[in-house]
């Protein structure tokens, strides 16, 4: 009975250990960026307009500071086409004349062995020829398409106003993880009113 209990306990431990999952390690270079702390403005009492607490009615929510998030729209399409054709023709012909010995043609005079009525029309010349043709063609087409959206963070604002962005997205396809990482420099003029860039 104790063997059965030990066997069940060991089987339970093995089954439970199979349920563990491994942690997906993220690249620290693509981690979310904390916004830079802005200097605090001193409160000025008695003023009608306070710069530190102003609200702009004409300002949109486009990314422009470190830590701001924007959406990158992916629309990539590549296609390639290749066509090849091959044509090969080959012809060959050989003509061999009747052999001559000392200027005269070979005569067969063997009575009783070669029953020829006349030796005058015996011609040993012959011709041979060969011809081959080959036509072949092949086509290959390749097309790739990538579309979707990915959220990225502004990691640096350059002195000219351009921004360095970085972000990643993890997609699980067929029980495997695919990492889509995007990074680069963008111009704030390319950001549309929906805080997206193509």
mmCIF file of C-alpha atoms in Angstrom:
data_model
loop_
_atom_site.group_PDB
_atom_site.id
_atom_site.type_symbol
_atom_site.label_atom_id
_atom_site.label_comp_id
_atom_site.label_asym_id
_atom_site.label_seq_id
_atom_site.Cartn_x
_atom_site.Cartn_y
_atom_site.Cartn_z
ATOM 1 C CA UNK A 1 0.000 0.000 0.000
ATOM 2 C CA UNK A 2 2.861 2.381 0.786
ATOM 3 C CA UNK A 3 4.248 1.765 -2.710
ATOM 4 C CA UNK A 4 0.956 2.916 -4.241
ATOM 5 C CA UNK A 5 0.956 6.100 -2.135
ATOM 6 C CA UNK A 6 4.558 6.872 -3.106
ATOM 7 C CA UNK A 7 3.778 6.223 -6.772
ATOM 8 C CA UNK A 8 0.731 8.542 -6.709
ATOM 9 C CA UNK A 9 2.687 11.276 -4.910
ATOM 10 C CA UNK A 10 5.555 11.058 -7.398
ATOM 11 C CA UNK A 11 3.143 11.078 -10.358
ATOM 12 C CA UNK A 12 1.368 14.145 -8.952
ATOM 13 C CA UNK A 13 4.667 16.002 -8.568
ATOM 14 C CA UNK A 14 5.697 15.178 -12.122
ATOM 15 C CA UNK A 15 2.340 16.335 -13.505
ATOM 16 C CA UNK A 16 2.455 19.580 -11.516
ATOM 17 C CA UNK A 17 6.008 20.334 -12.636
ATOM 18 C CA UNK A 18 4.887 20.046 -16.270
ATOM 19 C CA UNK A 19 2.460 22.939 -15.727
ATOM 20 C CA UNK A 20 5.175 25.477 -14.936
ATOM 21 C CA UNK A 21 5.898 28.216 -17.454
ATOM 22 C CA UNK A 22 9.110 30.052 -18.176
ATOM 23 C CA UNK A 23 9.214 33.796 -17.929
ATOM 24 C CA UNK A 24 9.637 35.666 -21.200
ATOM 25 C CA UNK A 25 12.757 37.808 -20.954
ATOM 26 C CA UNK A 26 12.248 41.259 -22.377
ATOM 27 C CA UNK A 27 14.999 43.333 -23.900
ATOM 28 C CA UNK A 28 15.758 46.161 -21.433
ATOM 29 C CA UNK A 29 16.561 48.515 -24.304
ATOM 30 C CA UNK A 30 12.875 48.413 -25.309
ATOM 31 C CA UNK A 31 11.457 48.914 -21.806
ATOM 32 C CA UNK A 32 9.015 51.734 -21.184
ATOM 33 C CA UNK A 33 10.676 55.088 -20.593
ATOM 34 C CA UNK A 34 9.843 57.128 -17.529
ATOM 35 C CA UNK A 35 8.980 60.749 -18.307
ATOM 36 C CA UNK A 36 11.554 63.364 -17.415
ATOM 37 C CA UNK A 37 10.571 65.300 -14.315
ATOM 38 C CA UNK A 38 9.810 68.890 -15.251
ATOM 39 C CA UNK A 39 11.047 71.647 -12.930
ATOM 40 C CA UNK A 40 8.423 72.933 -10.555
ATOM 41 C CA UNK A 41 7.224 76.466 -11.099
ATOM 42 C CA UNK A 42 6.820 78.648 -8.066
ATOM 43 C CA UNK A 43 3.264 79.659 -7.322
ATOM 44 C CA UNK A 44 2.658 83.339 -7.779
ATOM 45 C CA UNK A 45 -0.154 84.600 -5.614
ATOM 46 C CA UNK A 46 -2.396 87.341 -6.835
ATOM 47 C CA UNK A 47 -1.811 86.863 -10.566
ATOM 48 C CA UNK A 48 -4.691 86.347 -12.951
ATOM 49 C CA UNK A 49 -2.680 84.019 -15.174
ATOM 50 C CA UNK A 50 -0.448 81.324 -13.729
ATOM 51 C CA UNK A 51 1.931 79.728 -16.236
ATOM 52 C CA UNK A 52 2.386 76.538 -14.196
ATOM 53 C CA UNK A 53 -1.317 75.702 -14.146
ATOM 54 C CA UNK A 54 -2.399 76.869 -17.564
ATOM 55 C CA UNK A 55 -4.671 74.854 -19.827
ATOM 56 C CA UNK A 56 -4.315 75.291 -23.569
ATOM 57 C CA UNK A 57 -7.548 75.117 -25.513
ATOM 58 C CA UNK A 58 -5.715 74.779 -28.830
ATOM 59 C CA UNK A 59 -3.169 72.140 -27.881
ATOM 60 C CA UNK A 60 -3.537 68.595 -29.130
ATOM 61 C CA UNK A 61 -2.249 65.430 -27.549
ATOM 62 C CA UNK A 62 0.578 64.674 -29.938
ATOM 63 C CA UNK A 63 3.721 63.141 -28.499
ATOM 64 C CA UNK A 64 6.480 65.690 -27.999
ATOM 65 C CA UNK A 65 8.213 64.900 -24.683
ATOM 66 C CA UNK A 66 10.242 61.984 -23.332
ATOM 67 C CA UNK A 67 7.894 59.257 -22.125
ATOM 68 C CA UNK A 68 4.999 60.240 -24.388
ATOM 69 C CA UNK A 69 3.368 57.384 -26.275
ATOM 70 C CA UNK A 70 2.405 57.356 -29.925
ATOM 71 C CA UNK A 71 1.153 54.730 -32.350
ATOM 72 C CA UNK A 72 3.150 53.540 -35.349
ATOM 73 C CA UNK A 73 0.984 52.232 -38.185
ATOM 74 C CA UNK A 74 2.681 49.440 -40.093
ATOM 75 C CA UNK A 75 1.801 49.060 -43.747
ATOM 76 C CA UNK A 76 4.622 47.257 -45.510
ATOM 77 C CA UNK A 77 4.189 45.369 -48.749
ATOM 78 C CA UNK A 78 6.890 43.910 -50.948
ATOM 79 C CA UNK A 79 6.527 41.872 -54.081
ATOM 80 C CA UNK A 80 8.993 40.359 -56.506
ATOM 81 C CA UNK A 81 8.517 38.507 -59.744
ATOM 82 C CA UNK A 82 11.034 36.615 -61.811
ATOM 83 C CA UNK A 83 10.546 34.979 -65.192
ATOM 84 C CA UNK A 84 13.093 32.948 -67.098
ATOM 85 C CA UNK A 85 12.928 31.180 -70.453
ATOM 86 C CA UNK A 86 15.451 28.901 -72.119
ATOM 87 C CA UNK A 87 15.513 27.664 -75.699
ATOM 88 C CA UNK A 88 18.220 25.286 -76.928
ATOM 89 C CA UNK A 89 18.447 23.875 -80.454
ATOM 90 C CA UNK A 90 21.148 21.569 -81.689
ATOM 91 C CA UNK A 91 21.479 19.811 -85.016
ATOM 92 C CA UNK A 92 24.297 17.624 -86.289
ATOM 93 C CA UNK A 93 24.883 15.875 -89.638
ATOM 94 C CA UNK A 94 27.719 13.699 -90.935
ATOM 95 C CA UNK A 95 28.305 12.534 -94.515
ATOM 96 C CA UNK A 96 30.834 9.790 -95.184
ATOM 97 C CA UNK A 97 31.770 9.057 -98.803
ATOM 98 C CA UNK A 98 32.444 5.639 -100.241
ATOM 99 C CA UNK A 99 36.037 4.592 -99.538
ATOM 100 C CA UNK A 100 38.559 4.489 -102.375
ATOM 101 C CA UNK A 101 41.745 2.491 -102.703
ATOM 102 C CA UNK A 102 44.364 3.794 -105.127
ATOM 103 C CA UNK A 103 41.849 6.048 -106.817
ATOM 104 C CA UNK A 104 39.159 3.462 -107.513
ATOM 105 C CA UNK A 105 36.145 2.429 -105.505
ATOM 106 C CA UNK A 106 36.037 -0.787 -103.562
ATOM 107 C CA UNK A 107 34.644 -3.685 -105.609
ATOM 108 C CA UNK A 108 33.243 -6.891 -104.202
ATOM 109 C CA UNK A 109 34.219 -9.751 -106.421
ATOM 110 C CA UNK A 110 33.754 -12.855 -104.423
ATOM 111 C CA UNK A 111 31.768 -15.324 -106.499
ATOM 112 C CA UNK A 112 29.911 -17.816 -104.448
ATOM 113 C CA UNK A 113 30.367 -15.828 -101.256
ATOM 114 C CA UNK A 114 28.663 -12.547 -102.090
ATOM 115 C CA UNK A 115 25.843 -13.169 -104.523
ATOM 116 C CA UNK A 116 25.887 -9.739 -106.229
ATOM 117 C CA UNK A 117 24.601 -9.337 -109.747
ATOM 118 C CA UNK A 118 26.708 -6.258 -110.371
ATOM 119 C CA UNK A 119 29.380 -4.371 -108.492
ATOM 120 C CA UNK A 120 28.831 -1.084 -110.287
ATOM 121 C CA UNK A 121 26.016 0.228 -108.070
ATOM 122 C CA UNK A 122 27.523 -0.724 -104.742
ATOM 123 C CA UNK A 123 27.903 2.489 -102.777
ATOM 124 C CA UNK A 124 29.293 2.380 -99.246
ATOM 125 C CA UNK A 125 28.679 6.069 -98.485
ATOM 126 C CA UNK A 126 26.178 7.014 -95.805
ATOM 127 C CA UNK A 127 24.954 10.024 -93.894
ATOM 128 C CA UNK A 128 23.785 10.399 -90.299
ATOM 129 C CA UNK A 129 22.105 13.287 -88.539
ATOM 130 C CA UNK A 130 20.670 14.200 -85.169
ATOM 131 C CA UNK A 131 18.560 17.071 -83.946
ATOM 132 C CA UNK A 132 17.442 18.065 -80.462
ATOM 133 C CA UNK A 133 15.207 20.874 -79.235
ATOM 134 C CA UNK A 134 14.581 22.073 -75.675
ATOM 135 C CA UNK A 135 12.173 24.764 -74.547
ATOM 136 C CA UNK A 136 11.865 25.595 -70.862
ATOM 137 C CA UNK A 137 10.340 28.399 -68.846
ATOM 138 C CA UNK A 138 9.918 29.189 -65.166
ATOM 139 C CA UNK A 139 8.120 31.776 -63.053
ATOM 140 C CA UNK A 140 8.530 32.670 -59.397
ATOM 141 C CA UNK A 141 6.478 35.160 -57.393
ATOM 142 C CA UNK A 142 7.198 36.397 -53.870
ATOM 143 C CA UNK A 143 4.925 38.658 -51.858
ATOM 144 C CA UNK A 144 5.191 39.780 -48.226
ATOM 145 C CA UNK A 145 2.737 41.944 -46.324
ATOM 146 C CA UNK A 146 2.953 43.395 -42.821
ATOM 147 C CA UNK A 147 0.200 45.558 -41.387
ATOM 148 C CA UNK A 148 -0.811 46.531 -37.884
ATOM 149 C CA UNK A 149 -0.277 49.043 -35.104
ATOM 150 C CA UNK A 150 2.368 49.188 -32.381
ATOM 151 C CA UNK A 151 2.657 51.639 -29.502
ATOM 152 C CA UNK A 152 6.086 53.161 -28.928
ATOM 153 C CA UNK A 153 7.592 55.594 -26.438
ATOM 154 C CA UNK A 154 9.624 58.722 -27.009
ATOM 155 C CA UNK A 155 13.029 58.041 -25.446
ATOM 156 C CA UNK A 156 14.857 61.199 -26.474
ATOM 157 C CA UNK A 157 14.066 64.612 -27.923
ATOM 158 C CA UNK A 158 16.837 66.043 -30.083
ATOM 159 C CA UNK A 159 17.687 69.771 -30.133
ATOM 160 C CA UNK A 160 16.066 70.208 -33.564
ATOM 161 C CA UNK A 161 12.756 68.765 -32.282
ATOM 162 C CA UNK A 162 13.085 65.322 -33.827
ATOM 163 C CA UNK A 163 12.361 62.419 -31.498
ATOM 164 C CA UNK A 164 13.936 59.017 -30.967
ATOM 165 C CA UNK A 165 11.234 56.367 -30.481
ATOM 166 C CA UNK A 166 11.430 52.772 -29.354
ATOM 167 C CA UNK A 167 8.930 50.017 -28.643
ATOM 168 C CA UNK A 168 8.246 46.337 -28.957
ATOM 169 C CA UNK A 169 5.312 43.999 -29.348
ATOM 170 C CA UNK A 170 5.182 40.295 -28.530
ATOM 171 C CA UNK A 171 2.944 38.113 -30.682
ATOM 172 C CA UNK A 172 2.265 34.450 -29.983
ATOM 173 C CA UNK A 173 2.037 32.501 -33.222
ATOM 174 C CA UNK A 174 1.766 28.697 -33.236
ATOM 175 C CA UNK A 175 2.834 28.379 -29.596
ATOM 176 C CA UNK A 176 5.930 30.498 -30.220
ATOM 177 C CA UNK A 177 6.707 34.123 -29.443
ATOM 178 C CA UNK A 178 7.541 36.555 -32.227
ATOM 179 C CA UNK A 179 9.096 39.887 -31.227
ATOM 180 C CA UNK A 180 8.410 42.960 -33.318
ATOM 181 C CA UNK A 181 10.773 45.764 -32.297
ATOM 182 C CA UNK A 182 10.685 49.263 -33.709
ATOM 183 C CA UNK A 183 13.109 52.079 -33.088
ATOM 184 C CA UNK A 184 14.253 55.139 -34.962
ATOM 185 C CA UNK A 185 14.037 58.879 -35.412
ATOM 186 C CA UNK A 186 10.851 60.680 -36.410
ATOM 187 C CA UNK A 187 9.898 64.243 -37.135
ATOM 188 C CA UNK A 188 7.039 65.794 -35.136
ATOM 189 C CA UNK A 189 5.615 67.134 -38.413
ATOM 190 C CA UNK A 190 4.862 63.545 -39.490
ATOM 191 C CA UNK A 191 2.591 62.841 -36.487
ATOM 192 C CA UNK A 192 -1.076 63.176 -37.451
ATOM 193 C CA UNK A 193 -3.975 64.410 -35.338
ATOM 194 C CA UNK A 194 -4.651 60.914 -33.934
ATOM 195 C CA UNK A 195 -1.124 60.782 -32.427
ATOM 196 C CA UNK A 196 -0.099 58.210 -35.042
ATOM 197 C CA UNK A 197 2.676 57.987 -37.573
ATOM 198 C CA UNK A 198 2.891 55.809 -40.671
#
